PDB file of C-alpha atoms in Angstrom:
ATOM      1  CA  GLY A   1     -12.133  -2.497   5.552  1.00  0.00           C
ATOM      2  CA  GLU A   2      -8.373  -2.310   5.388  1.00  0.00           C
ATOM      3  CA  ASN A   3      -6.631  -1.694   2.054  1.00  0.00           C
ATOM      4  CA  VAL A   4      -2.880  -2.112   1.619  1.00  0.00           C
ATOM      5  CA  GLU A   5      -0.979  -0.662  -1.319  1.00  0.00           C
ATOM      6  CA  GLN A   6       2.567  -1.836  -2.068  1.00  0.00           C
ATOM      7  CA  HIS A   7       5.222  -0.332  -4.357  1.00  0.00           C
ATOM      8  CA  PRO A   8       7.113  -1.093  -6.459  1.00  0.00           C
ATOM      9  CA  SER A   9       5.748  -4.275  -7.994  1.00  0.00           C
ATOM     10  CA  THR A  10       9.203  -5.233  -9.262  1.00  0.00           C
ATOM     11  CA  LEU A  11      12.630  -4.121  -8.105  1.00  0.00           C
ATOM     12  CA  SER A  12      16.065  -4.998  -9.413  1.00  0.00           C
ATOM     13  CA  VAL A  13      19.207  -4.078  -7.516  1.00  0.00           C
ATOM     14  CA  GLN A  14      22.877  -4.874  -7.814  1.00  0.00           C
ATOM     15  CA  GLU A  15      24.322  -7.184  -5.196  1.00  0.00           C
ATOM     16  CA  GLY A  16      25.483  -5.140  -2.243  1.00  0.00           C
ATOM     17  CA  ASP A  17      23.072  -2.276  -2.857  1.00  0.00           C
ATOM     18  CA  SER A  18      20.062  -1.498  -0.687  1.00  0.00           C
ATOM     19  CA  ALA A  19      16.446  -2.251  -1.518  1.00  0.00           C
ATOM     20  CA  VAL A  20      13.430  -0.359  -0.214  1.00  0.00           C
ATOM     21  CA  ILE A  21       9.813  -1.461  -0.498  1.00  0.00           C
ATOM     22  CA  LYS A  22       6.990   0.820   0.604  1.00  0.00           C
ATOM     23  CA  CYS A  23       3.438   0.153   1.729  1.00  0.00           C
ATOM     24  CA  THR A  24       0.509   2.302   2.727  1.00  0.00           C
ATOM     25  CA  TYR A  25      -2.588   1.269   4.623  1.00  0.00           C
ATOM     26  CA  SER A  26      -6.008   2.793   5.037  1.00  0.00           C
ATOM     27  CA  ASP A  27      -7.367   1.718   8.416  1.00  0.00           C
ATOM     28  CA  SER A  28      -5.972   3.845  11.222  1.00  0.00           C
ATOM     29  CA  ALA A  29      -6.977   1.115  13.693  1.00  0.00           C
ATOM     30  CA  SER A  30      -4.378  -1.285  12.240  1.00  0.00           C
ATOM     31  CA  ASN A  31      -1.541  -1.795  14.660  1.00  0.00           C
ATOM     32  CA  TYR A  32       0.448  -4.767  13.371  1.00  0.00           C
ATOM     33  CA  PHE A  33       2.572  -4.727  10.222  1.00  0.00           C
ATOM     34  CA  PRO A  34       4.481  -7.873   9.232  1.00  0.00           C
ATOM     35  CA  TRP A  35       6.621  -8.487   6.182  1.00  0.00           C
ATOM     36  CA  TYR A  36       6.778 -11.866   4.488  1.00  0.00           C
ATOM     37  CA  LYS A  37       9.251 -13.304   1.996  1.00  0.00           C
ATOM     38  CA  GLN A  38       7.968 -15.895  -0.447  1.00  0.00           C
ATOM     39  CA  GLU A  39      10.174 -17.958  -2.704  1.00  0.00           C
ATOM     40  CA  LEU A  40       8.669 -19.612  -5.749  1.00  0.00           C
ATOM     41  CA  GLY A  41       6.255 -22.393  -4.812  1.00  0.00           C
ATOM     42  CA  LYS A  42       6.889 -22.023  -1.105  1.00  0.00           C
ATOM     43  CA  ARG A  43       5.051 -20.640   1.871  1.00  0.00           C
ATOM     44  CA  PRO A  44       5.414 -17.004   2.923  1.00  0.00           C
ATOM     45  CA  GLN A  45       7.994 -16.694   5.679  1.00  0.00           C
ATOM     46  CA  LEU A  46       7.761 -13.964   8.292  1.00  0.00           C
ATOM     47  CA  ILE A  47      10.979 -11.954   8.138  1.00  0.00           C
ATOM     48  CA  ILE A  48      10.207  -8.994  10.380  1.00  0.00           C
ATOM     49  CA  ASP A  49       7.226  -7.281  11.928  1.00  0.00           C
ATOM     50  CA  ILE A  50       6.494  -4.028  13.698  1.00  0.00           C
ATOM     51  CA  ARG A  51       3.786  -2.938  16.030  1.00  0.00           C
ATOM     52  CA  SER A  52       2.356   0.541  16.233  1.00  0.00           C
ATOM     53  CA  ASN A  53       4.050   1.437  19.488  1.00  0.00           C
ATOM     54  CA  VAL A  54       7.460   1.650  17.783  1.00  0.00           C
ATOM     55  CA  GLY A  55       8.693   3.567  14.767  1.00  0.00           C
ATOM     56  CA  GLU A  56      11.567   1.388  13.651  1.00  0.00           C
ATOM     57  CA  LYS A  57      12.828  -2.135  14.108  1.00  0.00           C
ATOM     58  CA  LYS A  58      16.017  -3.716  12.826  1.00  0.00           C
ATOM     59  CA  ASP A  59      17.229  -7.286  12.487  1.00  0.00           C
ATOM     60  CA  GLN A  60      20.701  -7.564  10.937  1.00  0.00           C
ATOM     61  CA  ARG A  61      20.358  -6.453   7.296  1.00  0.00           C
ATOM     62  CA  ILE A  62      16.606  -5.945   7.475  1.00  0.00           C
ATOM     63  CA  ALA A  63      14.808  -2.961   8.960  1.00  0.00           C
ATOM     64  CA  VAL A  64      11.227  -1.755   8.971  1.00  0.00           C
ATOM     65  CA  THR A  65      10.017   1.773   9.617  1.00  0.00           C
ATOM     66  CA  LEU A  66       6.493   2.858  10.463  1.00  0.00           C
ATOM     67  CA  ASN A  67       4.875   6.282  10.167  1.00  0.00           C
ATOM     68  CA  LYS A  68       1.459   6.028  11.777  1.00  0.00           C
ATOM     69  CA  THR A  69       0.504   9.590  10.990  1.00  0.00           C
ATOM     70  CA  ALA A  70       1.051   9.084   7.289  1.00  0.00           C
ATOM     71  CA  LYS A  71      -0.121   5.458   7.450  1.00  0.00           C
ATOM     72  CA  HIS A  72       2.877   4.029   5.673  1.00  0.00           C
ATOM     73  CA  PHE A  73       5.601   1.552   6.466  1.00  0.00           C
ATOM     74  CA  SER A  74       8.702   0.451   4.621  1.00  0.00           C
ATOM     75  CA  LEU A  75      11.073  -2.491   4.401  1.00  0.00           C
ATOM     76  CA  HIS A  76      14.769  -1.793   4.001  1.00  0.00           C
ATOM     77  CA  ILE A  77      17.253  -4.479   3.024  1.00  0.00           C
ATOM     78  CA  THR A  78      20.912  -3.480   3.094  1.00  0.00           C
ATOM     79  CA  GLU A  79      23.898  -5.224   1.504  1.00  0.00           C
ATOM     80  CA  THR A  80      21.581  -7.303  -0.672  1.00  0.00           C
ATOM     81  CA  GLN A  81      22.610 -10.793  -1.678  1.00  0.00           C
ATOM     82  CA  PRO A  82      21.344 -13.052  -4.496  1.00  0.00           C
ATOM     83  CA  GLU A  83      19.486 -15.183  -1.946  1.00  0.00           C
ATOM     84  CA  ASP A  84      17.384 -12.143  -1.068  1.00  0.00           C
ATOM     85  CA  SER A  85      15.700 -12.542  -4.463  1.00  0.00           C
ATOM     86  CA  ALA A  86      12.048 -13.413  -3.814  1.00  0.00           C
ATOM     87  CA  VAL A  87       8.609 -11.866  -3.612  1.00  0.00           C
ATOM     88  CA  TYR A  88       8.059  -9.707  -0.555  1.00  0.00           C
ATOM     89  CA  PHE A  89       4.611  -8.992   0.855  1.00  0.00           C
ATOM     90  CA  CYS A  90       3.656  -6.374   3.385  1.00  0.00           C
ATOM     91  CA  ALA A  91       0.528  -6.786   5.459  1.00  0.00           C
ATOM     92  CA  ALA A  92      -1.518  -4.930   8.017  1.00  0.00           C
ATOM     93  CA  SER A  93      -4.081  -5.880  10.610  1.00  0.00           C
ATOM     94  CA  ILE A  94      -5.542  -5.157  13.990  1.00  0.00           C
ATOM     95  CA  ASN A  95      -3.462  -7.570  16.010  1.00  0.00           C
ATOM     96  CA  SER A  96      -6.121  -9.315  17.994  1.00  0.00           C
ATOM     97  CA  GLY A  97      -8.496 -12.223  17.907  1.00  0.00           C
ATOM     98  CA  ASN A  98      -9.659 -13.302  14.504  1.00  0.00           C
ATOM     99  CA  THR A  99      -8.761 -10.218  12.505  1.00  0.00           C
ATOM    100  CA  PRO A 100      -6.994 -11.407   9.352  1.00  0.00           C
ATOM    101  CA  LEU A 101      -3.934  -9.927   7.723  1.00  0.00           C
ATOM    102  CA  VAL A 102      -4.570  -7.856   4.610  1.00  0.00           C
ATOM    103  CA  PHE A 103      -1.725  -8.205   2.149  1.00  0.00           C
ATOM    104  CA  GLY A 104      -0.202  -5.891  -0.400  1.00  0.00           C
ATOM    105  CA  LYS A 105       0.171  -7.160  -3.945  1.00  0.00           C
ATOM    106  CA  GLY A 106       3.817  -8.043  -3.479  1.00  0.00           C
ATOM    107  CA  THR A 107       7.186  -6.869  -4.768  1.00  0.00           C
ATOM    108  CA  ARG A 108       9.375  -9.136  -6.859  1.00  0.00           C
ATOM    109  CA  LEU A 109      12.939  -8.374  -5.830  1.00  0.00           C
ATOM    110  CA  SER A 110      15.793  -9.475  -8.052  1.00  0.00           C
ATOM    111  CA  VAL A 111      19.336  -9.117  -6.771  1.00  0.00           C
ATOM    112  CA  ILE A 112      21.795  -9.200  -9.624  1.00  0.00           C
ATOM    113  CA  ALA A 113      25.203 -10.656  -8.895  1.00  0.00           C
TER     114      ALA A 113
ATOM    115  CA  GLY B   1       9.093 -20.281  15.216  1.00  0.00           C
ATOM    116  CA  ALA B   2       5.738 -22.008  15.242  1.00  0.00           C
ATOM    117  CA  VAL B   3       5.073 -24.829  12.791  1.00  0.00           C
ATOM    118  CA  VAL B   4       2.020 -25.170  10.603  1.00  0.00           C
ATOM    119  CA  SER B   5       1.617 -28.195   8.373  1.00  0.00           C
ATOM    120  CA  GLN B   6      -0.675 -28.723   5.446  1.00  0.00           C
ATOM    121  CA  HIS B   7      -1.734 -31.881   3.668  1.00  0.00           C
ATOM    122  CA  PRO B   8      -1.620 -32.781   0.881  1.00  0.00           C
ATOM    123  CA  SER B   9       1.109 -30.654  -0.647  1.00  0.00           C
ATOM    124  CA  TRP B  10      -0.308 -31.182  -4.088  1.00  0.00           C
ATOM    125  CA  VAL B  11      -3.351 -32.856  -5.581  1.00  0.00           C
ATOM    126  CA  ILE B  12      -4.664 -33.492  -9.066  1.00  0.00           C
ATOM    127  CA  CYS B  13      -8.321 -34.346  -9.435  1.00  0.00           C
ATOM    128  CA  LYS B  14     -11.019 -34.666 -12.045  1.00  0.00           C
ATOM    129  CA  SER B  15     -13.606 -31.986 -12.546  1.00  0.00           C
ATOM    130  CA  GLY B  16     -16.646 -32.536 -10.329  1.00  0.00           C
ATOM    131  CA  THR B  17     -14.840 -34.289  -7.497  1.00  0.00           C
ATOM    132  CA  SER B  18     -14.234 -32.933  -3.994  1.00  0.00           C
ATOM    133  CA  VAL B  19     -10.873 -32.357  -2.388  1.00  0.00           C
ATOM    134  CA  LYS B  20     -10.120 -31.966   1.314  1.00  0.00           C
ATOM    135  CA  ILE B  21      -7.092 -30.022   2.539  1.00  0.00           C
ATOM    136  CA  GLU B  22      -5.927 -30.212   6.145  1.00  0.00           C
ATOM    137  CA  CYS B  23      -4.142 -27.498   8.092  1.00  0.00           C
ATOM    138  CA  ARG B  24      -2.536 -28.305  11.429  1.00  0.00           C
ATOM    139  CA  SER B  25      -0.729 -26.196  13.987  1.00  0.00           C
ATOM    140  CA  LEU B  26       1.883 -28.612  15.319  1.00  0.00           C
ATOM    141  CA  ASP B  27       3.252 -26.917  18.414  1.00  0.00           C
ATOM    142  CA  PHE B  28       0.634 -24.399  19.433  1.00  0.00           C
ATOM    143  CA  GLN B  29      -3.118 -24.084  19.718  1.00  0.00           C
ATOM    144  CA  ALA B  30      -4.892 -21.860  17.247  1.00  0.00           C
ATOM    145  CA  THR B  31      -8.425 -20.709  17.909  1.00  0.00           C
ATOM    146  CA  THR B  32      -8.306 -18.933  14.574  1.00  0.00           C
ATOM    147  CA  MET B  33      -6.936 -20.133  11.268  1.00  0.00           C
ATOM    148  CA  PHE B  34      -7.141 -18.458   7.896  1.00  0.00           C
ATOM    149  CA  TRP B  35      -7.437 -19.852   4.392  1.00  0.00           C
ATOM    150  CA  TYR B  36      -5.892 -18.031   1.448  1.00  0.00           C
ATOM    151  CA  ARG B  37      -5.777 -18.675  -2.263  1.00  0.00           C
ATOM    152  CA  GLN B  38      -2.908 -17.563  -4.437  1.00  0.00           C
ATOM    153  CA  PHE B  39      -2.969 -17.539  -8.217  1.00  0.00           C
ATOM    154  CA  PRO B  40       0.340 -17.441 -10.147  1.00  0.00           C
ATOM    155  CA  LYS B  41       2.266 -14.200  -9.701  1.00  0.00           C
ATOM    156  CA  GLN B  42      -0.455 -12.747  -7.509  1.00  0.00           C
ATOM    157  CA  SER B  43      -0.839 -11.913  -3.855  1.00  0.00           C
ATOM    158  CA  LEU B  44      -2.540 -13.960  -1.190  1.00  0.00           C
ATOM    159  CA  MET B  45      -6.298 -13.500  -1.234  1.00  0.00           C
ATOM    160  CA  LEU B  46      -8.139 -14.257   1.973  1.00  0.00           C
ATOM    161  CA  MET B  47     -10.962 -16.728   1.461  1.00  0.00           C
ATOM    162  CA  ALA B  48     -12.251 -17.256   4.970  1.00  0.00           C
ATOM    163  CA  THR B  49     -11.507 -17.098   8.665  1.00  0.00           C
ATOM    164  CA  SER B  50     -11.875 -20.413  10.444  1.00  0.00           C
ATOM    165  CA  ASN B  51     -12.942 -20.264  14.080  1.00  0.00           C
ATOM    166  CA  GLU B  52     -12.645 -23.266  16.378  1.00  0.00           C
ATOM    167  CA  GLY B  53     -16.072 -24.489  17.392  1.00  0.00           C
ATOM    168  CA  SER B  54     -18.056 -22.061  15.285  1.00  0.00           C
ATOM    169  CA  LYS B  55     -18.876 -21.267  11.692  1.00  0.00           C
ATOM    170  CA  ALA B  56     -16.263 -19.849   9.380  1.00  0.00           C
ATOM    171  CA  THR B  57     -16.445 -16.263   8.198  1.00  0.00           C
ATOM    172  CA  TYR B  58     -16.211 -16.030   4.425  1.00  0.00           C
ATOM    173  CA  GLU B  59     -14.933 -13.111   2.408  1.00  0.00           C
ATOM    174  CA  GLN B  60     -17.167 -11.469  -0.123  1.00  0.00           C
ATOM    175  CA  GLY B  61     -17.354 -13.454  -3.328  1.00  0.00           C
ATOM    176  CA  VAL B  62     -16.289 -16.768  -1.777  1.00  0.00           C
ATOM    177  CA  GLU B  63     -19.026 -19.387  -1.944  1.00  0.00           C
ATOM    178  CA  LYS B  64     -19.474 -21.007   1.455  1.00  0.00           C
ATOM    179  CA  ASP B  65     -21.235 -24.007  -0.048  1.00  0.00           C
ATOM    180  CA  LYS B  66     -18.343 -24.644  -2.401  1.00  0.00           C
ATOM    181  CA  PHE B  67     -15.502 -24.120   0.044  1.00  0.00           C
ATOM    182  CA  LEU B  68     -16.486 -25.956   3.207  1.00  0.00           C
ATOM    183  CA  ILE B  69     -14.443 -25.163   6.289  1.00  0.00           C
ATOM    184  CA  ASN B  70     -14.401 -27.166   9.479  1.00  0.00           C
ATOM    185  CA  HIS B  71     -12.323 -26.161  12.515  1.00  0.00           C
ATOM    186  CA  ALA B  72     -13.043 -29.090  14.786  1.00  0.00           C
ATOM    187  CA  SER B  73     -10.142 -28.684  17.205  1.00  0.00           C
ATOM    188  CA  LEU B  74      -7.592 -26.125  18.337  1.00  0.00           C
ATOM    189  CA  THR B  75      -4.973 -27.639  16.030  1.00  0.00           C
ATOM    190  CA  LEU B  76      -6.889 -28.638  12.910  1.00  0.00           C
ATOM    191  CA  SER B  77      -8.862 -26.846  10.237  1.00  0.00           C
ATOM    192  CA  THR B  78      -9.980 -28.419   6.977  1.00  0.00           C
ATOM    193  CA  LEU B  79     -10.982 -26.875   3.673  1.00  0.00           C
ATOM    194  CA  THR B  80     -13.045 -28.975   1.288  1.00  0.00           C
ATOM    195  CA  VAL B  81     -13.357 -27.814  -2.284  1.00  0.00           C
ATOM    196  CA  THR B  82     -16.609 -29.361  -3.458  1.00  0.00           C
ATOM    197  CA  SER B  83     -17.397 -30.143  -7.073  1.00  0.00           C
ATOM    198  CA  ALA B  84     -14.043 -28.759  -8.159  1.00  0.00           C
ATOM    199  CA  HIS B  85     -13.668 -27.205 -11.593  1.00  0.00           C
ATOM    200  CA  PRO B  86     -10.567 -26.132 -13.536  1.00  0.00           C
ATOM    201  CA  GLU B  87     -11.004 -22.524 -12.422  1.00  0.00           C
ATOM    202  CA  ASP B  88     -10.522 -23.710  -8.832  1.00  0.00           C
ATOM    203  CA  SER B  89      -6.963 -24.733  -9.667  1.00  0.00           C
ATOM    204  CA  SER B  90      -4.736 -22.640  -7.430  1.00  0.00           C
ATOM    205  CA  PHE B  91      -2.295 -22.631  -4.534  1.00  0.00           C
ATOM    206  CA  TYR B  92      -4.246 -22.862  -1.274  1.00  0.00           C
ATOM    207  CA  ILE B  93      -2.411 -21.747   1.858  1.00  0.00           C
ATOM    208  CA  CYS B  94      -3.598 -21.825   5.440  1.00  0.00           C
ATOM    209  CA  SER B  95      -2.229 -19.850   8.330  1.00  0.00           C
ATOM    210  CA  ALA B  96      -2.620 -20.017  12.082  1.00  0.00           C
ATOM    211  CA  ARG B  97      -2.206 -17.413  14.751  1.00  0.00           C
ATOM    212  CA  ASN B  98      -0.353 -18.276  17.950  1.00  0.00           C
ATOM    213  CA  GLN B  99      -1.014 -16.778  21.344  1.00  0.00           C
ATOM    214  CA  GLY B 100       1.354 -13.928  20.547  1.00  0.00           C
ATOM    215  CA  ASN B 101      -0.878 -13.091  17.569  1.00  0.00           C
ATOM    216  CA  THR B 102       1.874 -13.845  15.083  1.00  0.00           C
ATOM    217  CA  GLN B 103       0.575 -15.520  11.956  1.00  0.00           C
ATOM    218  CA  TYR B 104       2.413 -18.522  10.529  1.00  0.00           C
ATOM    219  CA  PHE B 105       1.717 -20.088   7.175  1.00  0.00           C
ATOM    220  CA  GLY B 106       1.446 -23.693   6.113  1.00  0.00           C
ATOM    221  CA  PRO B 107       3.475 -24.902   3.106  1.00  0.00           C
ATOM    222  CA  GLY B 108       0.503 -24.668   0.789  1.00  0.00           C
ATOM    223  CA  THR B 109      -1.437 -27.136  -1.359  1.00  0.00           C
ATOM    224  CA  ARG B 110      -1.283 -26.932  -5.116  1.00  0.00           C
ATOM    225  CA  LEU B 111      -4.621 -28.030  -6.536  1.00  0.00           C
ATOM    226  CA  THR B 112      -4.944 -28.898 -10.204  1.00  0.00           C
ATOM    227  CA  VAL B 113      -8.396 -29.727 -11.505  1.00  0.00           C
ATOM    228  CA  LEU B 114      -8.467 -31.454 -14.887  1.00  0.00           C
TER     229      LEU B 114
END
């Protein structure tokens, strides 16, 4: 089955700097890669996703890149703000029917003011 | 985005009792819902896939007789933790997939078994 590795497990950046979180996956059939942000005690919130027919997607300060050949994808947050502090999870799945998302172990991002 | 609700948001129970958690998709129909468990400072671990009108598919190591799942309609799935013990204390989160195959999470249920 699918296996998703996520690095780093913790990341501290100064406010205004960029943050990059990287994930790799094992199943070449996976074609859907969402990123979730989870604040303490709350539900994971979808912040951006990418499908395998594109290599990059951007939404304001957040961007995701996908390299299908290397089976890795990354989250980029620019101009970080204290409210970006949270745990970020990457996930991968075959985007159909009842195939579940497989999550990485998460990255705890701290943005220092 | 789509809305998924979960009830209750938290529950405290005595060891040996059963607890039922409901997951509802409020503005879309979900033929498939998923149940996850999350321990403190850990990732979401898939427990089972809940299919409307059929039996749930459980992940390896998850006891189907202990974690009963019922997906009776296109908007409701329930998870019953039977004979709960302290080691079952965790954050249980459901998710539902809309027709665009985007997965949305419920707010979670924090279960504490004394």
